[in-house]
Amino acid sequence: MRTYFPNLTVLALVVLVVGCDQSGSSDGDADNNGKPVVYATNYPLAYFAERIAGDTAAVRFPEIDGDPAFWRPSDAQVADMQGADLILTNGATYEKWAKTVSLPPKKTVDTSVSFASALIEIKDATTHSHGSEGEHSHAGTAFTTWMDFDQARQQAIAVRDALVKAMPDDKETLNANADALLADLAKLHEDMRSVTTAIGDRPLVASHPVYQYFARQYKLKIESVLWEPETVPTEADVADLKRILKDHPAAWMIWEGEPASESVGLLKGIGVESVIVDPAGNRPDQGDWLSVMKRNIDNLRAVAGRSSN
Amino acid sequence: MTIAGPVYLGCRYLWQHRWRSALVTLVVTLGLLLPAAIWLVVDLAEAHLRERADSTPLLLGAKGSSLELVFNGLYFSENDQPRIKLQDANDAAADGLGRSIPIYARYQAQGYTVVGTTVDYIDFRGLQFKKGQAFTQLGDCVVGSDVAQDLNLSPGDALVTTPERVFDLTGVFPLKMRVVGVLAPTGTPDDRAVLADLKTTWVIEGLAHGHQDATQLDDAVLEQRGENRALNASVVEYTEITDDNIASFHFHGDMKDYPITAAILIPRDPKSGVILLGRYVGEDRPLQLIRPAEQISNLFDTVFRIRALVTVLLVVVALSSFLIVGLVLLLSKRLRSAEFMSLRLIGASPGVIRFLVLFEAIAILCISVLLTCGLLVALWFATPWVLTWVV
């Protein structure tokens, strides 16, 4: 009889731990242990905040099915944001929903405000749809700001400053963590510059218009179509691409994610190879933002290698 | 004869002539009450207004009557407060010396002012929710406790805005707002306010709107220039913001140029407050930045002077009333000579008769004092409630 007691105690502890873990993993009900709550509207900002805040704050990034740029928060999610201590937004018209929801300005930080004058305006954006996300448009300004790693650095600094302002007692920890992140971003910037210099002015084509800042910073010649990795392009899409290729003879198409094998085959048929440069706007299935960016650089080395040959 | 005798006779006399006694009591009560009531009401009004003004560090608005700015920005009174731009409020807080909370108190919903602001306002005023939550989406509103009680509103109900001009066919449509929260009573103008996001008030004004997809309305096209389509009036504009149509709502022009009537400015520290105030000194500035507490003080300095004058006049009137009452008592002594003679015949001394008259006078005075105190206590409790409706 006595031998059952320890087993029951262990079982109770396991149930308690599992229960706690499950409650902690839910989006809205996470146990913050009294830590300040920081809400981020895309994954790069959430990653920067997690790196800089470390254990000093609970960083929340909602589980979004699809691209966070075309997400719209529910009432409960907006209420969650209102209750947070800090809301990190990307700015640059990334949060198209911001005009129709009520965020507290006191807690909301636009991380791209320091380079607002350098934002790229999108003209004549076409409304389109893909998958179950419904129609969307890329009108406004280009919003994949962090793909220029110098701009990513400025956004990380904005995150650091906002965190320091919100948690002045943790200033030293935050600054130390931020320095480590900024060093990683500087290394990424250098590596990207090195590989894109090797690519030079060889034309490239992007499957989606999300590489404007990337192209500007690293002096790449990129034209865009409106293709999606999981969708096989139609004949009309291929015809549009061929029209672009006449004046812009690209040998590589940059994809946001792993393209369908049929798409890769179609492209190969017209002499275009595929390479993935994932902006990682949403949380990746594996790794983190930094590892995805390193993988992007590795992927581009293939383009550079082919270019230099 | 003991004291009980004249007391009994006095009470009987007052009851026998109760209407005359009541009239005299009323005159004495009014003579005591009016000066005291004026002091009390003015003091309570000052405390009521000052509390809100003291809790609002600085207020930004268009140049003009600073008092009207205070009443619009703090008490949401209906006036034609000149408008400023949202950018003006942003500029005031741009360099980190403080932060601003915009106020746009212009439109009405079923007799109550719709106050466009940000959710920071709820935090700033320390408002608590009796039911529901803060506004989260365009078209949401939070109602004060009096509004909820008067219109029987709860979260989930709708509240329709009132058009500015009923017969203006070119005016904007009334907006059907979604009530998402009811505030707990505060005893302040927030109880009688409808709080909404600033952007919602701009929708009410017609600066932002949602309508059918213009690219799908080929029959409604008046003119097409490149990507721009001018559509005729057959386009259906949405008068209610729902999950299905919220994405179609858009703002024309730059939101920074959109109007507000005031902005609460919260300086980082007292020194920042002084620097901010200094920036808005000068006749050439189209804006004014004021300390609401100072404006209320100035207002009450004037009110206090008027109160002192009115009190002196009322005291003179009261003294006159008391003299008349005294005269009435003296005259009644002559009228009651037969009664007093009877009392003498049954053995009452002149002292007892004088005590009887004195008792009657003191009884009337005591009743008047008690009535005055009771009315002042009632006024003490009622005034704050009345003030929330008046101011």
XYZ file of C-alpha atoms in Angstrom:
700
model
C 0.000 0.000 0.000
C 2.767 2.386 0.955
C 4.476 1.960 -2.437
C 1.481 3.495 -4.241
C 1.795 6.882 -2.505
C 5.007 7.995 -4.222
C 3.552 6.892 -7.578
C 0.377 8.875 -6.989
C 2.410 11.909 -5.966
C 4.505 11.648 -9.135
C 1.325 11.243 -11.203
C -0.216 14.316 -9.570
C 2.952 16.325 -10.228
C 3.021 15.186 -13.864
C -0.632 16.206 -14.297
C 0.126 19.571 -12.661
C 3.201 20.204 -14.805
C 1.419 19.164 -18.026
C -1.549 21.332 -17.089
C 0.687 24.297 -16.406
C 2.560 23.735 -19.666
C -0.667 23.605 -21.665
C -1.983 26.777 -20.120
C 1.330 28.456 -20.774
C 1.338 27.568 -24.422
C -2.054 29.021 -25.203
C -1.911 32.352 -26.949
C -4.142 34.495 -24.831
C -3.912 32.856 -21.433
C -0.174 32.585 -21.067
C 1.019 32.836 -17.492
C 3.322 35.841 -17.425
C 4.514 35.309 -13.843
C 4.063 39.026 -13.262
C 6.395 39.934 -16.130
C 5.558 42.809 -18.442
C 3.761 41.612 -21.570
C 5.137 42.643 -24.956
C 2.950 42.098 -28.001
C 4.525 41.915 -31.469
C 2.599 42.063 -34.727
C 5.050 40.021 -36.792
C 7.620 37.362 -36.102
C 10.812 39.370 -36.769
C 9.749 41.870 -34.093
C 8.764 39.049 -31.747
C 12.205 37.487 -32.311
C 13.982 40.799 -31.631
C 11.882 41.302 -28.496
C 12.520 37.746 -27.283
C 16.260 38.119 -27.830
C 16.473 41.506 -26.120
C 13.993 40.915 -23.287
C 15.206 37.410 -22.459
C 13.484 36.403 -19.242
C 12.520 39.933 -18.253
C 9.286 40.062 -20.283
C 6.683 37.746 -21.772
C 6.686 38.256 -25.542
C 3.467 37.390 -27.326
C 3.055 36.823 -31.013
C -0.329 35.385 -32.011
C -0.575 32.134 -33.901
C -1.451 33.287 -37.397
C -2.391 30.995 -40.241
C -0.806 32.663 -43.258
C 1.066 35.890 -43.711
C 0.806 38.237 -40.686
C 0.871 41.155 -43.145
C -2.657 40.225 -44.218
C -3.906 39.102 -40.824
C -6.656 40.898 -38.961
C -6.820 40.584 -35.161
C -10.062 39.518 -33.513
C -11.783 41.555 -30.781
C -10.184 39.340 -28.148
C -6.731 39.772 -29.677
C -7.101 43.566 -29.777
C -8.260 43.493 -26.148
C -5.182 41.372 -25.395
C -2.979 43.978 -27.060
C -4.670 46.781 -25.099
C -3.839 44.902 -21.920
C -0.168 44.454 -22.867
C 2.559 46.704 -21.517
C 4.081 47.294 -24.923
C 2.871 46.775 -28.493
C 5.552 46.542 -31.161
C 4.329 47.318 -34.655
C 6.288 47.088 -37.867
C 4.837 50.248 -39.408
C 5.316 50.889 -43.142
C 1.609 49.960 -43.666
C 2.365 46.409 -42.504
C -0.535 46.509 -40.040
C -3.302 47.415 -42.477
C -5.820 46.614 -39.763
C -4.403 49.315 -37.477
C -6.658 51.985 -39.023
C -9.773 50.141 -37.954
C -8.840 48.974 -34.467
C -8.174 50.830 -31.229
C -4.612 50.504 -30.018
C -3.393 52.588 -27.075
C -0.860 55.087 -28.503
C 0.859 55.245 -25.105
C 1.975 51.635 -25.420
C 2.314 51.334 -29.184
C 5.711 51.681 -30.831
C 6.215 51.969 -34.591
C 9.607 50.352 -35.070
C 10.190 51.696 -38.577
C 9.620 55.357 -37.752
C 13.366 56.113 -37.765
C 13.548 55.373 -41.496
C 10.039 56.534 -42.409
C 11.375 58.880 -45.076
C 13.119 55.958 -46.786
C 10.033 53.774 -47.142
C 9.239 52.657 -50.662
C 5.795 53.600 -51.949
C 3.965 50.965 -53.952
C 2.164 52.366 -56.933
C -0.512 50.661 -59.013
C -0.728 47.673 -56.690
C -3.011 44.949 -58.000
C -5.561 43.257 -55.775
C -5.089 39.515 -55.837
C -5.850 36.417 -53.839
C -4.269 33.112 -53.057
C -5.301 30.119 -51.037
C -7.916 30.672 -48.369
C -6.627 34.124 -47.329
C -8.969 36.055 -49.607
C -8.098 39.092 -51.673
C -5.340 41.421 -50.681
C -3.281 44.199 -52.126
C 0.284 45.367 -51.552
C -0.782 49.017 -51.870
C 0.748 51.589 -49.540
C 4.436 51.228 -48.814
C 6.595 48.141 -49.126
C 6.498 46.537 -45.718
C 9.132 43.771 -45.594
C 11.440 46.285 -43.972
C 13.605 43.812 -42.066
C 14.924 42.176 -45.263
C 17.282 45.154 -45.373
C 19.384 44.120 -42.379
C 20.407 47.703 -41.722
C 16.732 48.573 -41.357
C 16.330 45.439 -39.238
C 19.088 46.846 -37.014
C 17.189 50.119 -36.662
C 14.026 48.221 -35.792
C 15.928 46.197 -33.201
C 17.203 49.453 -31.694
C 13.608 50.754 -31.566
C 12.595 47.531 -29.792
C 15.481 47.902 -27.340
C 14.642 51.541 -26.581
C 10.968 50.721 -26.076
C 11.817 47.845 -23.740
C 14.262 49.976 -21.745
C 11.613 52.683 -21.406
C 9.039 50.126 -20.279
C 11.429 48.286 -17.929
C 14.092 50.759 -16.777
C 15.146 48.474 -13.922
C 16.346 45.873 -16.439
C 18.272 48.366 -18.551
C 21.649 46.636 -18.242
C 20.309 43.209 -19.170
C 18.316 44.624 -22.064
C 21.265 46.579 -23.428
C 23.568 43.576 -23.155
C 21.065 41.327 -24.939
C 20.477 43.998 -27.578
C 24.206 44.325 -28.219
C 24.384 40.594 -28.927
C 21.440 40.815 -31.328
C 22.870 43.880 -33.066
C 26.151 42.030 -33.523
C 24.272 39.140 -35.151
C 22.435 41.563 -37.422
C 25.693 43.274 -38.384
C 27.174 39.876 -39.264
C 24.080 39.008 -41.326
C 24.368 42.354 -43.102
C 27.996 41.749 -43.970
C 27.381 38.188 -45.119
C 24.411 39.265 -47.215
C 26.380 42.124 -48.703
C 29.180 39.732 -49.573
C 26.933 37.203 -51.292
C 24.826 39.809 -53.113
C 27.963 41.586 -54.310
C 28.926 38.313 -55.895
C 25.517 38.140 -57.587
C 26.112 41.619 -58.905
C 23.696 43.111 -61.399
C 22.455 39.817 -62.775
C 18.668 40.085 -63.112
C 16.466 38.130 -60.714
C 12.751 37.626 -60.537
C 10.762 37.361 -57.303
C 7.647 35.256 -56.935
C 6.005 37.983 -54.835
C 6.597 41.734 -54.390
C 8.131 41.577 -50.927
C 11.837 42.127 -51.650
C 11.900 45.879 -52.345
C 14.115 46.868 -49.391
C 16.261 43.772 -49.847
C 16.836 44.718 -53.492
C 17.537 48.364 -52.691
C 20.007 47.708 -49.870
C 21.929 44.947 -51.647
C 21.708 46.518 -55.096
C 19.909 43.615 -56.725
C 17.876 43.883 -59.907
C 14.614 42.177 -59.023
C 11.322 42.175 -60.919
C 8.258 40.626 -59.275
C 5.324 38.498 -60.280
C 2.382 37.472 -58.087
C 3.003 33.758 -57.586
C 2.644 31.699 -54.454
C 4.942 28.806 -53.484
C 2.079 26.365 -52.925
C 0.179 27.306 -56.083
C 1.218 26.044 -59.512
C 1.294 29.002 -61.929
C -1.215 29.049 -64.763
C -0.286 29.418 -68.409
C -1.197 33.100 -68.179
C 1.170 33.487 -65.218
C 3.967 31.849 -67.182
C 3.195 34.054 -70.176
C 3.433 37.127 -67.920
C 6.776 35.890 -66.633
C 8.046 35.330 -70.141
C 7.118 38.901 -71.004
C 9.172 40.099 -68.043
C 12.083 37.855 -68.977
C 12.301 39.437 -72.438
C 13.584 42.696 -70.959
C 14.812 41.231 -67.701
C 16.542 37.911 -68.486
C 16.572 36.427 -64.978
C 18.038 32.967 -64.434
C 16.684 32.659 -60.882
C 13.330 33.100 -59.241
C 13.312 33.979 -55.546
C 10.557 32.260 -53.577
C 9.211 33.138 -50.108
C 8.860 29.446 -49.261
C 9.403 25.990 -50.687
C 7.781 26.062 -54.175
C 5.649 23.248 -55.563
C 7.755 20.825 -57.582
C 5.561 21.460 -60.644
C 6.381 25.168 -60.402
C 10.086 24.398 -60.171
C 9.755 22.127 -63.224
C 7.846 24.767 -65.192
C 10.506 27.341 -64.415
C 13.334 24.996 -65.335
C 11.588 24.498 -68.652
C 12.085 28.179 -69.433
C 15.599 28.287 -68.000
C 14.833 29.724 -64.578
C 16.136 28.104 -61.402
C 14.441 28.445 -58.000
C 15.924 29.729 -54.760
C 14.232 30.355 -51.424
C 14.702 33.639 -49.584
C 12.186 33.415 -46.769
C 11.298 36.788 -45.172
C 10.048 34.827 -42.123
C 7.200 37.220 -41.390
C 5.575 34.355 -39.499
C 7.149 31.981 -36.991
C 9.024 29.233 -38.909
C 8.292 25.553 -38.313
C 11.942 24.990 -37.541
C 14.635 27.264 -36.176
C 14.230 30.955 -35.592
C 14.448 34.194 -37.549
C 18.244 34.281 -37.419
C 18.635 30.710 -38.627
C 16.174 31.360 -41.466
C 18.134 34.423 -42.543
C 21.393 32.443 -42.448
C 19.735 29.786 -44.564
C 18.638 32.497 -47.010
C 22.257 33.634 -47.323
C 23.381 30.052 -47.873
C 20.698 29.635 -50.544
C 21.802 32.821 -52.290
C 25.363 31.518 -52.371
C 24.142 29.064 -54.999
C 22.935 31.993 -57.094
C 26.193 33.836 -56.518
C 28.189 30.743 -57.423
C 26.268 30.330 -60.668
C 26.529 34.053 -61.366
C 30.250 34.113 -60.889
C 30.710 31.148 -63.229
C -46.988 77.674 37.295
C -44.219 75.341 36.092
C -42.422 75.532 32.680
C -44.569 72.703 31.414
C -47.641 74.944 31.474
C -46.455 77.716 29.112
C -44.686 75.089 26.906
C -47.958 73.217 26.567
C -49.891 76.430 25.923
C -47.238 77.582 23.374
C -47.363 74.295 21.494
C -51.146 74.388 21.436
C -51.086 77.982 20.205
C -48.657 77.178 17.367
C -50.713 74.155 16.352
C -53.974 76.114 16.596
C -52.488 78.730 14.192
C -50.463 76.201 12.214
C -50.682 77.891 8.817
C -49.534 81.207 10.231
C -46.794 79.411 12.199
C -45.745 77.521 9.061
C -45.578 80.757 7.075
C -43.383 82.408 9.691
C -41.207 79.260 9.868
C -40.854 79.269 6.080
C -39.773 82.915 6.044
C -37.170 82.289 8.736
C -35.993 79.082 7.038
C -35.538 80.814 3.700
C -33.738 83.660 5.401
C -31.262 81.179 6.887
C -31.114 78.755 3.954
C -30.477 81.010 0.976
C -27.113 82.498 2.025
C -25.926 79.128 3.378
C -27.125 77.278 0.268
C -25.297 79.648 -2.037
C -22.072 79.076 -0.133
C -22.550 75.331 -0.126
C -23.513 74.966 -3.786
C -20.694 77.180 -4.999
C -18.207 75.276 -2.826
C -19.441 71.930 -4.104
C -19.469 73.140 -7.702
C -15.934 74.387 -7.306
C -14.809 71.084 -5.799
C -16.577 69.178 -8.580
C -15.062 71.236 -11.373
C -11.691 71.583 -9.719
C -11.271 67.840 -9.153
C -11.469 67.128 -12.889
C -9.431 70.195 -13.781
C -6.743 69.310 -11.229
C -6.472 65.814 -12.677
C -5.903 67.225 -16.184
C -2.423 68.736 -16.353
C -2.622 70.622 -19.648
C -5.187 71.117 -22.373
C -4.440 72.030 -25.972
C -6.971 73.673 -28.245
C -7.607 76.397 -30.760
C -6.992 79.981 -29.750
C -10.134 81.575 -28.354
C -12.087 81.225 -25.142
C -9.964 79.172 -22.794
C -12.992 78.499 -20.615
C -14.945 77.050 -23.533
C -11.943 74.869 -24.308
C -11.956 73.596 -20.716
C -15.683 72.899 -20.821
C -15.424 71.075 -24.136
C -12.244 69.150 -23.374
C -13.077 68.195 -19.795
C -16.834 68.329 -19.486
C -17.773 67.577 -23.124
C -20.178 70.487 -23.185
C -21.904 71.317 -26.432
C -20.274 74.368 -27.908
C -18.767 75.384 -31.196
C -15.234 74.838 -30.014
C -12.947 75.609 -32.987
C -11.186 72.517 -34.222
C -7.493 71.768 -34.430
C -5.652 68.997 -36.276
C -4.586 65.686 -34.803
C -1.103 66.649 -35.965
C -1.181 69.594 -33.534
C -1.651 67.150 -30.649
C 1.068 64.860 -32.029
C 3.453 67.807 -32.454
C 2.917 68.916 -28.853
C 4.113 65.522 -27.629
C 6.629 64.884 -30.396
C 9.877 65.446 -28.543
C 9.035 63.292 -25.559
C 8.232 66.116 -23.144
C 4.802 64.585 -22.676
C 2.102 62.558 -24.307
C -1.206 63.644 -25.711
C -4.714 62.228 -25.609
C -6.938 63.674 -28.334
C -10.551 64.628 -27.643
C -13.181 65.148 -30.314
C -16.428 66.077 -28.584
C -18.751 67.308 -31.264
C -21.352 64.717 -32.226
C -24.350 63.383 -30.349
C -26.011 60.020 -29.981
C -29.540 60.160 -28.628
C -28.825 63.275 -26.579
C -25.399 62.280 -25.283
C -22.054 63.551 -26.507
C -19.944 61.085 -28.468
C -16.374 61.632 -27.309
C -13.785 60.489 -29.813
C -10.512 59.636 -28.119
C -8.045 56.782 -27.708
C -8.103 53.902 -25.236
C -5.411 55.793 -23.322
C -8.200 58.095 -22.094
C -9.828 55.227 -20.185
C -6.522 54.472 -18.515
C -5.782 58.147 -17.835
C -9.103 58.761 -16.077
C -8.900 55.416 -14.254
C -12.304 54.390 -15.589
C -13.572 50.962 -14.585
C -15.962 48.768 -16.491
C -19.228 47.654 -14.973
C -19.838 45.450 -18.002
C -17.901 44.611 -21.161
C -14.597 46.067 -22.258
C -12.968 48.997 -24.041
C -13.655 49.706 -27.702
C -11.498 47.536 -29.922
C -12.817 48.033 -33.457
C -14.009 50.910 -35.599
C -17.681 51.556 -34.765
C -17.428 50.319 -31.169
C -18.421 52.539 -28.264
C -18.364 52.487 -24.474
C -21.203 54.230 -22.639
C -21.131 56.009 -19.291
C -23.276 54.702 -16.432
C -25.992 57.366 -16.814
C -26.220 56.780 -20.561
C -26.533 53.036 -20.017
C -29.235 53.514 -17.396
C -31.182 56.137 -19.327
C -31.103 54.306 -22.675
C -31.103 50.830 -21.138
C -27.909 49.816 -22.926
C -25.684 46.810 -22.384
C -22.764 45.344 -24.326
C -24.070 43.982 -27.603
C -26.711 46.690 -28.032
C -26.595 49.348 -30.726
C -26.503 53.126 -30.376
C -27.268 55.328 -33.378
C -25.642 58.729 -33.755
C -27.734 61.834 -34.317
C -27.201 63.701 -37.599
C -26.138 67.305 -37.083
C -28.836 68.641 -39.372
C -31.931 66.520 -39.843
C -32.914 68.003 -43.191
C -29.424 68.091 -44.684
C -29.766 65.566 -47.499
C -26.075 65.904 -48.356
C -25.023 65.260 -44.784
C -23.527 62.056 -43.453
C -25.610 59.063 -42.503
C -26.171 58.237 -38.850
C -23.758 55.548 -37.729
C -25.043 52.531 -35.855
C -22.418 51.939 -33.196
C -21.886 48.715 -31.301
C -21.922 49.092 -27.505
C -19.056 46.994 -26.137
C -18.778 48.290 -22.594
C -20.570 50.127 -19.796
C -18.517 52.232 -17.387
C -18.936 52.063 -13.633
C -20.366 55.299 -12.165
C -17.757 57.977 -11.484
C -19.787 61.092 -10.645
C -18.018 62.890 -13.501
C -19.019 63.899 -17.046
C -17.793 60.462 -18.175
C -21.046 59.054 -16.768
C -22.930 60.969 -19.443
C -20.491 60.388 -22.299
C -20.324 57.903 -25.145
C -16.645 57.085 -25.594
C -15.465 55.853 -28.975
C -12.245 55.647 -30.905
C -11.302 58.941 -32.535
C -11.511 57.210 -35.913
C -15.140 56.295 -35.237
C -16.018 59.986 -34.788
C -14.332 60.667 -38.102
C -16.581 58.037 -39.657
C -19.561 59.875 -38.099
C -18.259 63.071 -39.685
C -17.928 61.362 -43.058
C -14.155 61.682 -43.292
C -13.908 57.919 -43.406
C -16.437 55.567 -44.866
C -17.066 52.131 -46.245
C -18.951 51.312 -49.388
C -19.390 48.721 -52.074
C -16.250 47.740 -53.959
C -15.747 50.498 -56.552
C -14.025 48.108 -58.957
C -17.203 46.027 -59.129
C -19.590 48.937 -59.823
C -19.286 49.515 -63.538
C -22.853 50.873 -63.759
C -22.141 53.565 -61.167
C -19.078 55.057 -62.861
C -19.404 58.765 -63.663
C -15.831 59.218 -64.766
C -12.711 57.070 -64.951
C -9.245 58.564 -64.951
C -6.581 55.890 -64.873
C -7.056 53.938 -61.657
C -9.439 56.548 -60.212
C -13.173 56.069 -60.534
C -15.738 58.761 -59.770
C -18.975 57.022 -58.774
C -22.521 58.313 -58.682
C -24.796 58.411 -55.617
C -26.149 54.914 -56.200
C -23.164 53.484 -54.326
C -24.302 51.987 -51.050
C -22.441 53.465 -48.089
C -22.405 51.356 -44.960
C -24.136 52.837 -41.906
C -23.005 50.057 -39.625
C -19.531 48.628 -39.278
C -19.520 44.847 -39.252
C -16.905 42.117 -39.546
C -17.943 41.700 -43.175
C -17.533 45.320 -44.259
C -14.901 46.724 -41.877
C -12.120 46.099 -44.386
C -13.881 48.399 -46.867
C -13.691 51.382 -44.491
C -11.040 53.811 -45.558
C -9.861 57.309 -44.749
C -9.547 60.028 -47.333
C -6.489 62.201 -46.938
C -3.944 62.170 -44.185
C -5.361 61.294 -40.770
C -2.935 63.721 -39.165
C -4.937 66.552 -40.729
C -8.210 65.266 -39.309
C -10.012 67.378 -36.698
C -10.140 67.191 -32.930
C -11.524 69.773 -30.506
C -8.906 69.442 -27.763
C -6.020 67.322 -26.560
C -5.082 66.474 -23.012
C -1.348 66.870 -22.648
C 0.422 64.950 -19.895
C 3.923 66.337 -19.388
C 6.728 64.001 -18.392
C 7.499 66.124 -15.336
C 6.695 69.640 -14.026
C 9.684 71.146 -15.849
C 8.482 69.665 -19.161
C 5.059 71.155 -18.454
C 6.555 74.629 -18.105
C 8.567 74.217 -21.316
C 5.461 73.063 -23.177
C 3.424 76.001 -21.862
C 6.157 78.374 -22.998
C 5.912 77.097 -26.556
C 2.333 78.244 -26.890
C 2.812 81.769 -25.576
C 2.415 84.449 -28.213
C -0.380 86.166 -30.024
C 0.642 84.720 -33.371
C 0.105 81.117 -32.279
C -3.160 79.631 -33.597
C -3.206 77.251 -30.635
C -3.412 77.690 -26.893
C -2.081 75.394 -24.189
C -3.665 75.984 -20.804
C -3.707 74.609 -17.300
C -7.400 73.759 -16.721
C -6.980 74.197 -12.957
C -5.937 77.815 -13.481
C -8.938 78.478 -15.708
C -11.287 76.994 -13.124
C -9.577 79.076 -10.415
C -10.042 82.221 -12.491
C -13.666 81.295 -13.082
C -14.282 80.736 -9.392
C -12.457 83.906 -8.359
C -15.181 85.731 -10.252
C -17.880 83.431 -8.922
C -16.625 83.959 -5.344
C -16.790 87.746 -5.742
C -20.323 87.475 -7.063
C -21.181 85.017 -4.293
C -19.954 87.435 -1.617
C -22.073 90.217 -3.086
C -25.139 88.007 -3.406
C -24.627 86.719 0.143
C -24.497 90.248 1.565
C -27.732 91.063 -0.245
C -29.338 87.857 0.990
C -28.231 88.519 4.555
C -29.814 91.989 4.313
C -32.995 90.380 2.952
C -32.886 87.797 5.765
C -32.446 90.476 8.401
C -35.400 92.355 6.935
C -37.423 89.151 7.089
C -36.470 88.592 10.696
C -37.469 92.172 11.536
C -40.826 91.582 9.868
C -41.220 88.358 11.829
C -40.401 90.302 15.009
C -42.990 92.875 14.064
C -45.531 90.118 13.468
C -44.832 88.726 16.929
C -45.209 92.193 18.526
C -48.432 92.809 16.667
C -49.715 89.395 17.628
C -49.097 90.348 21.282
C -51.632 93.168 20.891
C -54.013 90.896 19.038
C -53.656 88.337 21.801
C -54.299 90.841 24.669
C -57.634 89.161 25.551
C -55.876 85.780 25.649
C -53.126 87.140 27.894
C -55.755 88.793 30.131
C -57.452 85.428 30.550
C -54.122 83.892 31.516
C -53.595 86.638 34.099
C -57.079 85.984 35.514
C -56.358 82.294 35.985
C -53.116 83.161 37.822
C -50.328 83.446 35.226
C -47.694 86.025 36.112
C -46.389 88.526 33.481
C -43.117 86.544 33.480
C -44.957 83.381 32.472
C -46.686 85.236 29.636
C -43.335 86.634 28.403
C -41.866 83.108 28.609
C -44.818 81.830 26.595
C -44.190 84.333 23.772
C -40.428 83.702 23.913
C -40.993 79.963 23.744
C -43.168 80.349 20.657
C -40.470 82.456 18.945
C -37.688 80.044 19.924
C -39.754 77.068 18.780
C -40.231 78.635 15.351
C -36.523 79.468 15.167
C -35.517 75.920 16.213
C -37.815 74.354 13.643
C -36.417 76.723 11.001
C -32.812 75.858 11.920
C -33.623 72.144 11.809
C -35.333 72.518 8.453
C -32.396 74.545 7.118
C -29.921 71.891 8.270
C -32.018 69.139 6.715
C -32.272 70.983 3.429
C -28.536 71.715 3.410
C -27.760 68.030 3.957
C -30.130 67.152 1.105
C -28.433 69.786 -1.031
C -25.037 68.342 -0.097
C -26.035 64.966 -1.465
C -28.024 66.222 -4.451
C -25.636 68.876 -5.759
C -22.911 66.566 -7.133
C -25.569 64.549 -8.949
C -27.181 67.710 -10.316
C -23.764 69.048 -11.326
C -23.009 65.978 -13.435
C -26.143 66.778 -15.418
C -25.566 70.536 -15.576
C -21.824 70.524 -16.330
